[in-house]
mmCIF file of C-alpha atoms in Angstrom:
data_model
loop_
_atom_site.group_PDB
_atom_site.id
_atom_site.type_symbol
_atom_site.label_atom_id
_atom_site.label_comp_id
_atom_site.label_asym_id
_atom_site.label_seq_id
_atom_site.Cartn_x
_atom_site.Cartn_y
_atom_site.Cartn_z
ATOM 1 C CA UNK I 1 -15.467 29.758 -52.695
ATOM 2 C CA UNK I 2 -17.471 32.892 -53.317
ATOM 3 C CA UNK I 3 -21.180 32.428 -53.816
ATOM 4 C CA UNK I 4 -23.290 35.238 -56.020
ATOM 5 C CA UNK I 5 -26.454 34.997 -54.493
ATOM 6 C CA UNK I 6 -29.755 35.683 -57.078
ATOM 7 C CA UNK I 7 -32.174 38.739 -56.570
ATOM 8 C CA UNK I 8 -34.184 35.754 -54.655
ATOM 9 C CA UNK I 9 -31.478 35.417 -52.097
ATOM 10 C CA UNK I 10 -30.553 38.670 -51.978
ATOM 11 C CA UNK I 11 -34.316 39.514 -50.914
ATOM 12 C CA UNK I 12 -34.544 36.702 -48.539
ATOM 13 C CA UNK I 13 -31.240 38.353 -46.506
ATOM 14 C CA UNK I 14 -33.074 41.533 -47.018
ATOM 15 C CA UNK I 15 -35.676 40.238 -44.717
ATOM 16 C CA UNK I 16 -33.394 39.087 -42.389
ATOM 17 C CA UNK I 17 -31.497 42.070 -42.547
ATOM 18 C CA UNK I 18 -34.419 43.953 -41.757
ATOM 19 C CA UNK I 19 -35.310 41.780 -38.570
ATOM 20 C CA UNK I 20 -31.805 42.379 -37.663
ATOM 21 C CA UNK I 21 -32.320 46.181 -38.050
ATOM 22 C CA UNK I 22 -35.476 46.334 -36.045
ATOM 23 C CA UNK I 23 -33.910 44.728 -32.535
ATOM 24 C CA UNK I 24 -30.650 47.543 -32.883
ATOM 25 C CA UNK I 25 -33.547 49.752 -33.002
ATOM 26 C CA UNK I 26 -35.695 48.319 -30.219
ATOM 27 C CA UNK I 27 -32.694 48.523 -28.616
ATOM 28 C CA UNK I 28 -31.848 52.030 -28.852
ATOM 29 C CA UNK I 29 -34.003 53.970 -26.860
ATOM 30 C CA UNK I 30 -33.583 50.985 -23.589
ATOM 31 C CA UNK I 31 -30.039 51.592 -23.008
ATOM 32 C CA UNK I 32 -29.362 53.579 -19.593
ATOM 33 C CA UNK I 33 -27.557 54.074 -16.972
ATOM 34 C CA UNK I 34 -27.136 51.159 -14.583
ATOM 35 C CA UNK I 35 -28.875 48.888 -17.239
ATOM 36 C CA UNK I 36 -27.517 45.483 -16.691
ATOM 37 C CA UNK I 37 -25.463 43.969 -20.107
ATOM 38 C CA UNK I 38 -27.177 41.097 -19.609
ATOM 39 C CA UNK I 39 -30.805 42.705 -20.391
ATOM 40 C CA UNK I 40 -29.234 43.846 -23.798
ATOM 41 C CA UNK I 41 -28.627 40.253 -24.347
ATOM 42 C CA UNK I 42 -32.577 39.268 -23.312
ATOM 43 C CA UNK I 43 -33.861 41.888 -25.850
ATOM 44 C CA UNK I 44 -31.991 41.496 -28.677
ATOM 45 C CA UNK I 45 -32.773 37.213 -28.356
ATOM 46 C CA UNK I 46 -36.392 37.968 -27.538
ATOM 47 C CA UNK I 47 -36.866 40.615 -30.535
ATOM 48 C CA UNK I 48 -35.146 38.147 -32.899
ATOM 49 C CA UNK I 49 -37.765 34.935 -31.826
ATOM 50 C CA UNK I 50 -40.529 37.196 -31.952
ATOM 51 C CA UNK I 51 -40.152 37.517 -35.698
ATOM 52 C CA UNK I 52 -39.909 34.074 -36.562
ATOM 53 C CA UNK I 53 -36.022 34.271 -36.497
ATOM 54 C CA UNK I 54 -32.923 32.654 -34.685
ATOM 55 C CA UNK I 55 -29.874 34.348 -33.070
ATOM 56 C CA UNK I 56 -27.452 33.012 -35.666
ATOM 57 C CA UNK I 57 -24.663 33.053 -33.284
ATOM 58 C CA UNK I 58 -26.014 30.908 -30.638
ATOM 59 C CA UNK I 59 -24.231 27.598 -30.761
ATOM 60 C CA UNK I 60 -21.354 29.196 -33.302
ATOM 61 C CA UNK I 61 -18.266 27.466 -32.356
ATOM 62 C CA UNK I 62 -19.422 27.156 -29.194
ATOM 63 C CA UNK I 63 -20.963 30.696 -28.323
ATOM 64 C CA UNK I 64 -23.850 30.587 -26.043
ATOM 65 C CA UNK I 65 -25.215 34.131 -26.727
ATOM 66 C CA UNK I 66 -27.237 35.592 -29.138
ATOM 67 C CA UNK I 67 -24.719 39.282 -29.269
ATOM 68 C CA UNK I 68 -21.405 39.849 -28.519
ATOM 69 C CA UNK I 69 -21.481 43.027 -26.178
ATOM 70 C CA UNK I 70 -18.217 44.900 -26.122
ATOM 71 C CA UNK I 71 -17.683 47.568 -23.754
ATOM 72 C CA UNK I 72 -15.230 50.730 -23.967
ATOM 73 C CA UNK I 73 -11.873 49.910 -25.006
ATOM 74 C CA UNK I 74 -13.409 46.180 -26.058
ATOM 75 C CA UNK I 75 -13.385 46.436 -29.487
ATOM 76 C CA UNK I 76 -14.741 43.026 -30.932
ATOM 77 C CA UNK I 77 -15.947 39.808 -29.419
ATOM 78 C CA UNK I 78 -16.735 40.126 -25.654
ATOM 79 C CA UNK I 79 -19.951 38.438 -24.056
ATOM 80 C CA UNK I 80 -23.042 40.010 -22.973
ATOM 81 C CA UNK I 81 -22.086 39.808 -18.376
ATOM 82 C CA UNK I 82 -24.751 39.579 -15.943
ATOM 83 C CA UNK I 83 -24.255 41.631 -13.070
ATOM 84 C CA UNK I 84 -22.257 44.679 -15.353
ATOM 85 C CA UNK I 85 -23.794 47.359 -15.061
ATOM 86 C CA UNK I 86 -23.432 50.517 -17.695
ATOM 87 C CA UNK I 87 -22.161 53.710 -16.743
ATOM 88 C CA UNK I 88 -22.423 56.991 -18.104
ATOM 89 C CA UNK I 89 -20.433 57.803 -20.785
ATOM 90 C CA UNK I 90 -19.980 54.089 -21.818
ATOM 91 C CA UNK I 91 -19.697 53.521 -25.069
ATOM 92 C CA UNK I 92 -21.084 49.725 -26.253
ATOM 93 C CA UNK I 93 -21.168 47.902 -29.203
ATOM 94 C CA UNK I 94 -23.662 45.574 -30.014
ATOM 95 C CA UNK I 95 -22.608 42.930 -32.411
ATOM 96 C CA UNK I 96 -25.484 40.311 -34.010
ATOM 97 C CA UNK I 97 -26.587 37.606 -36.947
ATOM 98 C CA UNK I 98 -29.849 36.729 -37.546
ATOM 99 C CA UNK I 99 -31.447 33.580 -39.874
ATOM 100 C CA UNK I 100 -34.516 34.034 -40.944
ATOM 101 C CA UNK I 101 -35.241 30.374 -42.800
ATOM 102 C CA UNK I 102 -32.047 29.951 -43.934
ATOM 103 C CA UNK I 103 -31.216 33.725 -44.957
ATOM 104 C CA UNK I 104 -28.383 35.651 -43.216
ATOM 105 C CA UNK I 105 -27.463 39.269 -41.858
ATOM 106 C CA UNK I 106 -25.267 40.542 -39.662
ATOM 107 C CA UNK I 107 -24.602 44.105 -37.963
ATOM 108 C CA UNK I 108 -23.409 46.104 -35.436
ATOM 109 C CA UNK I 109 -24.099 49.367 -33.918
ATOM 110 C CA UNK I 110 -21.825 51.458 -30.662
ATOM 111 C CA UNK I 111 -24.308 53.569 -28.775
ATOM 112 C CA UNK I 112 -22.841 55.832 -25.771
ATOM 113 C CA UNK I 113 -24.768 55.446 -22.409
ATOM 114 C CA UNK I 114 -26.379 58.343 -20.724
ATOM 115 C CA UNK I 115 -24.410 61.878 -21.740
ATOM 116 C CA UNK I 116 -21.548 61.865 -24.303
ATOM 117 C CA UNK I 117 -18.545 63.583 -24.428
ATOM 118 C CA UNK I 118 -16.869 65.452 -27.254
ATOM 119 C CA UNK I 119 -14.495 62.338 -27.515
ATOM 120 C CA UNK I 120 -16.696 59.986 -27.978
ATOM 121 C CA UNK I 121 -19.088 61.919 -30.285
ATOM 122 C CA UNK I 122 -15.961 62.373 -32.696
ATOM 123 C CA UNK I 123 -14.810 58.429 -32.286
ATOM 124 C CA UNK I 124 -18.754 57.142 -33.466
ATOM 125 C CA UNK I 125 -18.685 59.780 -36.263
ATOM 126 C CA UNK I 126 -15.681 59.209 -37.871
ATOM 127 C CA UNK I 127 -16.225 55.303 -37.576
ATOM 128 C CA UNK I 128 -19.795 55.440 -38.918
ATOM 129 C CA UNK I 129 -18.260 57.829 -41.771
ATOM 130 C CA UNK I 130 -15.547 55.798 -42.801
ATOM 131 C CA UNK I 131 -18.140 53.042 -42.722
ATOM 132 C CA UNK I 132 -20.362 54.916 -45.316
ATOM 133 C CA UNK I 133 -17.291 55.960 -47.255
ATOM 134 C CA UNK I 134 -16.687 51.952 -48.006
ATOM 135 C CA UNK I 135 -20.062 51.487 -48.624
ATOM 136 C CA UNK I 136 -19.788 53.614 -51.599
ATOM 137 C CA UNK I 137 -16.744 52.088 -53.068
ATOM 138 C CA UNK I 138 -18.761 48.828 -52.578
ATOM 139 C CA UNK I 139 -19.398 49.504 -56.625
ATOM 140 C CA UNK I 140 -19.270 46.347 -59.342
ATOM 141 C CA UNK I 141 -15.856 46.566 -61.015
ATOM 142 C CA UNK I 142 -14.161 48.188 -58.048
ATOM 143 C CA UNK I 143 -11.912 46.230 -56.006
ATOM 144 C CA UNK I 144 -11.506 44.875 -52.329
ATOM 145 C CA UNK I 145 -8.790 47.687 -51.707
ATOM 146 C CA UNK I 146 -10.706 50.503 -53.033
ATOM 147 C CA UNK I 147 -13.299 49.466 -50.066
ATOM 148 C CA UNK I 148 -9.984 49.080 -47.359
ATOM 149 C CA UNK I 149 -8.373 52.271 -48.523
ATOM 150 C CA UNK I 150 -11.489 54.359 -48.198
ATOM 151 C CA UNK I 151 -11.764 53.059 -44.111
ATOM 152 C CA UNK I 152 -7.767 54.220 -43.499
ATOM 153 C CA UNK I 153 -7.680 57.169 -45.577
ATOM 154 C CA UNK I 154 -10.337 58.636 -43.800
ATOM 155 C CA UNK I 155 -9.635 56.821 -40.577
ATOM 156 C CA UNK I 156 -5.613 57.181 -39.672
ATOM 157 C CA UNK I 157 -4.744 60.127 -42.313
ATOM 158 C CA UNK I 158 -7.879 62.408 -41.672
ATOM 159 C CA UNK I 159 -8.424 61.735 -38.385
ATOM 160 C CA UNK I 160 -5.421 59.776 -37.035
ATOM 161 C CA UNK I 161 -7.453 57.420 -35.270
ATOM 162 C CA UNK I 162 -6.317 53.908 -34.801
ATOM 163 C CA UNK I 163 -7.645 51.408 -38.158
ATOM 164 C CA UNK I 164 -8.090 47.829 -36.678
ATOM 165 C CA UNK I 165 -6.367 45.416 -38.947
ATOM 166 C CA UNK I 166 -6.665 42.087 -37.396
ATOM 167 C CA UNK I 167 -10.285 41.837 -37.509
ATOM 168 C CA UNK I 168 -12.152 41.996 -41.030
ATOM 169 C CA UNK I 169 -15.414 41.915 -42.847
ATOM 170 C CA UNK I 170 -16.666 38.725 -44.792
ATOM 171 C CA UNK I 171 -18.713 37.460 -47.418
ATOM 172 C CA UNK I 172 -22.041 36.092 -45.811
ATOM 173 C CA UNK I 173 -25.042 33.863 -47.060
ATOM 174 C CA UNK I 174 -25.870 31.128 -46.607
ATOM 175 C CA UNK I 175 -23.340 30.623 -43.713
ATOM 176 C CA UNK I 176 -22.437 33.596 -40.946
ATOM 177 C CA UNK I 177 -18.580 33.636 -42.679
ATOM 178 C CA UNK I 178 -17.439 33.316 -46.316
ATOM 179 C CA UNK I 179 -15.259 34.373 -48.397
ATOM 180 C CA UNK I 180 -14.788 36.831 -49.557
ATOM 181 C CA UNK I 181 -12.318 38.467 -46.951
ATOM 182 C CA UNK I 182 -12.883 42.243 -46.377
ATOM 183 C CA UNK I 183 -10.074 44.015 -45.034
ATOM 184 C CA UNK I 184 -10.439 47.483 -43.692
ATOM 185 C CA UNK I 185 -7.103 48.916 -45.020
ATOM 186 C CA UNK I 186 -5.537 48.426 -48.338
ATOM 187 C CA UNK I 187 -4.497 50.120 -51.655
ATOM 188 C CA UNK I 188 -7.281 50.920 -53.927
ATOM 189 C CA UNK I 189 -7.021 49.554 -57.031
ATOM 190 C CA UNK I 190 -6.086 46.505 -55.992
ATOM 191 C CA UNK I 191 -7.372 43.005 -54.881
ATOM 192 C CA UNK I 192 -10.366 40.723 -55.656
ATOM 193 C CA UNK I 193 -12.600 42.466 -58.553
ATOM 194 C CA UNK I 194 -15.943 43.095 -57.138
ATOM 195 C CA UNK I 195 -19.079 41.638 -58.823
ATOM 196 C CA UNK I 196 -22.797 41.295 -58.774
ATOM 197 C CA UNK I 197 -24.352 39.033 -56.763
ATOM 198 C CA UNK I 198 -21.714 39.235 -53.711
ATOM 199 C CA UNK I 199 -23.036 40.036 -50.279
ATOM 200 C CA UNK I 200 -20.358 40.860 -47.555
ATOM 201 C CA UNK I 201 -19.973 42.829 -44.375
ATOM 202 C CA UNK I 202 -18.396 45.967 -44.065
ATOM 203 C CA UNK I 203 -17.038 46.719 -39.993
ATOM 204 C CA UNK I 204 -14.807 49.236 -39.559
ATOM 205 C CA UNK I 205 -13.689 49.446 -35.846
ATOM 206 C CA UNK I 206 -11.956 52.296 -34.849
ATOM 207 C CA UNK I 207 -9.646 52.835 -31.520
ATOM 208 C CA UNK I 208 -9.793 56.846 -30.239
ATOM 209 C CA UNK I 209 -6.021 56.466 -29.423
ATOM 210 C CA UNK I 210 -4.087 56.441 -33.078
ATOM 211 C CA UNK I 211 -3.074 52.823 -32.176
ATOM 212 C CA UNK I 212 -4.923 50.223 -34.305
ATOM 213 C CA UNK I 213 -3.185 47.022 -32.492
ATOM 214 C CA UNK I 214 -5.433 45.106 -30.449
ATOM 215 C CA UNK I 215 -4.672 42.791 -27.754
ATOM 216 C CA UNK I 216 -6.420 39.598 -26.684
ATOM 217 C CA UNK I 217 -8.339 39.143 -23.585
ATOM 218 C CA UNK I 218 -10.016 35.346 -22.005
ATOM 219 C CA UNK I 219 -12.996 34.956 -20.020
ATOM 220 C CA UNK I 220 -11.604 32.746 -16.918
ATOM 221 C CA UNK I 221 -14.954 31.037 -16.583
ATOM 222 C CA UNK I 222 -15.405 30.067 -20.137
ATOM 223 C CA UNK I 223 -12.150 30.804 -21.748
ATOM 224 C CA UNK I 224 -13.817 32.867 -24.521
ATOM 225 C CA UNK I 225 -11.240 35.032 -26.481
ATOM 226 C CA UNK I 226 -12.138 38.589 -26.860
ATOM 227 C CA UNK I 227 -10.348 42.101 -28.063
ATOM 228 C CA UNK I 228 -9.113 45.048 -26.432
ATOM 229 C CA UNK I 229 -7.025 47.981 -27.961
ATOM 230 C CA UNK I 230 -3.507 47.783 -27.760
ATOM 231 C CA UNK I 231 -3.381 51.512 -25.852
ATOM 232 C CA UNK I 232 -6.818 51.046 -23.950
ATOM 233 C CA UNK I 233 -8.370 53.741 -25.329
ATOM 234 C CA UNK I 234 -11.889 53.882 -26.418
ATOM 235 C CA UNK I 235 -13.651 51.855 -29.496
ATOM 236 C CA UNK I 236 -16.173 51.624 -31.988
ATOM 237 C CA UNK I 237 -17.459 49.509 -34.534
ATOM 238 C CA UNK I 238 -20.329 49.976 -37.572
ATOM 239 C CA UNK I 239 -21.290 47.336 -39.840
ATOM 240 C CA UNK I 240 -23.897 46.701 -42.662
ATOM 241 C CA UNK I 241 -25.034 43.615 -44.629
ATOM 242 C CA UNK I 242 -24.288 44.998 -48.448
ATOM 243 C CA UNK I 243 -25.092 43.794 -51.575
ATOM 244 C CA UNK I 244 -23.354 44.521 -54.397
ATOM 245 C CA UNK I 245 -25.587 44.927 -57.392
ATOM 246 C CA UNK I 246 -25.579 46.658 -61.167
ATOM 247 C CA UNK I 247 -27.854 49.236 -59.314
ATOM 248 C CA UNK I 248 -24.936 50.208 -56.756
ATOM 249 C CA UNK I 249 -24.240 48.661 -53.043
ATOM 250 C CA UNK I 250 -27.529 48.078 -51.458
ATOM 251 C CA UNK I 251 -27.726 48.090 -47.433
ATOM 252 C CA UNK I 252 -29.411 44.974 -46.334
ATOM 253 C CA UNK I 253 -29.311 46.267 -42.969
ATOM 254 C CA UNK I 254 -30.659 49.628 -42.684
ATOM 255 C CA UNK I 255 -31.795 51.750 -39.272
ATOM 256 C CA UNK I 256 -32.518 54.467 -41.442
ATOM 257 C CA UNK I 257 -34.551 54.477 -44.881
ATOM 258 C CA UNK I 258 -34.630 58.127 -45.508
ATOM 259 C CA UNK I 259 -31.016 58.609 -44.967
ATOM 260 C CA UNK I 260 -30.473 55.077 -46.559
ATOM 261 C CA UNK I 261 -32.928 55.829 -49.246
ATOM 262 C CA UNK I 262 -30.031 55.118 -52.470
ATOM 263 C CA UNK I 263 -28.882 52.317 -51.037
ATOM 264 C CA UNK I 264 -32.080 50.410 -50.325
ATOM 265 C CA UNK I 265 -32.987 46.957 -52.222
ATOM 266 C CA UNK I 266 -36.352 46.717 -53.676
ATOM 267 C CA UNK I 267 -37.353 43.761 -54.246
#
């Protein structure tokens, strides 16, 4: 079933959202060379309890962490690893939820370690791009497929990057996953009709390579599932909380409110 949340709900994730926002960018400028994944993981759960939030996915299905921390050519899923160390020109995804009383948000952010590399500057452009391109299709009356076409246009015929398919955005609030599911490919025009009141994720993850098959990898220790790309070349992944609203998409999650100034919710 897909919930509409009220302008009360939608502020209340707004909050959250903002919490959410605050430990990516707490986060940004600590990232360094030989920085330990686990410390990302210590930051990020510390940030969150500091402003009178949880780590939504702590205890999920199991999951003992408050991020998923995905490394290279991981593109979705893996854990944060004590004793890994970061390397220059790593390129790491940070993946989160946060509850603040009862209201939820989720995002995720790729940052490169150290220097970057021509590569890699092109792979977190065109994925934060194609993520922006969505958000604007995010529009009541559109549909679902005008928000998936907009990610593999732009993605595999522009760029002719690799589109991840298996792994999708969601509806959120008041649980971490609802429906709606968000696919990042698709035929505009098509699918569910999009109306106000639903709050989803868009998360496009992009592989450098062209391919966009993943593979699946298992912790030994734990046997955690987690994704790699099919051709083992590099990945990123951007994602926003979004509310769809009569006033356009609003970004729940935002790291930037001058460049995110249209798509802000007031309250």
């Amino acid at each position: 079933m897909i919930t509409l949340k009220s302008n009360r709900e939608i502020s209340g994730m707004a909050h959250s959202g903002k919490i959410l926002a605050g430990a990516h960018l707490a986060l940004r400028d600590k990232i360094y060379v030989g920085m330990d994944t686990w410390e990302i993981e210590e930051i990020v759960n510390q940030y969150i309890l500091e402003h009178d939030a949880k780590p939504s996915e702590k205890g999920f299905e199991g999951y003992k962490y408050a991020t998923c921390i995905s490394i290279n050519d991981e593109v979705a899923h893996a854990t944060p690893r004590k004793g890994l160390k970061l390397k220059n020109h790593d390129v790491v995804t940070v993946d989160f939820c946060v509850n603040w009383h009862g209201y939820e948000s989720d995002s995720a952010w790729t940052y490169v370690v150290g220097e970057s590399t021509p590569e890699i500057d092109h792979l977190m452009d065109v994925t934060h791009t194609a993520l922006y391109l969505a958000i604007d299709q995010a529009q009541v009356g559109n549909r679902l497929g005008d928000i998936g076409f907009a990610i593999q246009d732009y993605v595999e015929n522009e760029n002719h990057m690799g589109d991840v398919r298996d792994l999708i955005g969601h509806g959120i609030g008041p649980t971490m996953h609802e429906k709606p599911d968000v696919f990042h490919y698709g035929v505009a025009h098509k699918g569910l009709r999009l109306k106000a009141g639903m709050v989803i994720t868009i998360e496009p993850m992009v592989n450098a390579g062209g391919d966009w098959e993943i593979n699946t990898e298992v912790v030994p220790e734990t046997g955690w599932e987690y994704y790699v790309s099919g051709d083992g070349s590099l990945s990123a992944q951007y994602e926003h909380t979004i509310a769809i609203t009569n006033d356009g998409p609003k970004i729940l999650t935002s790291q930037d409110p001058v460049g995110d100034a249209k798509y802000l919710w007031q309250d």
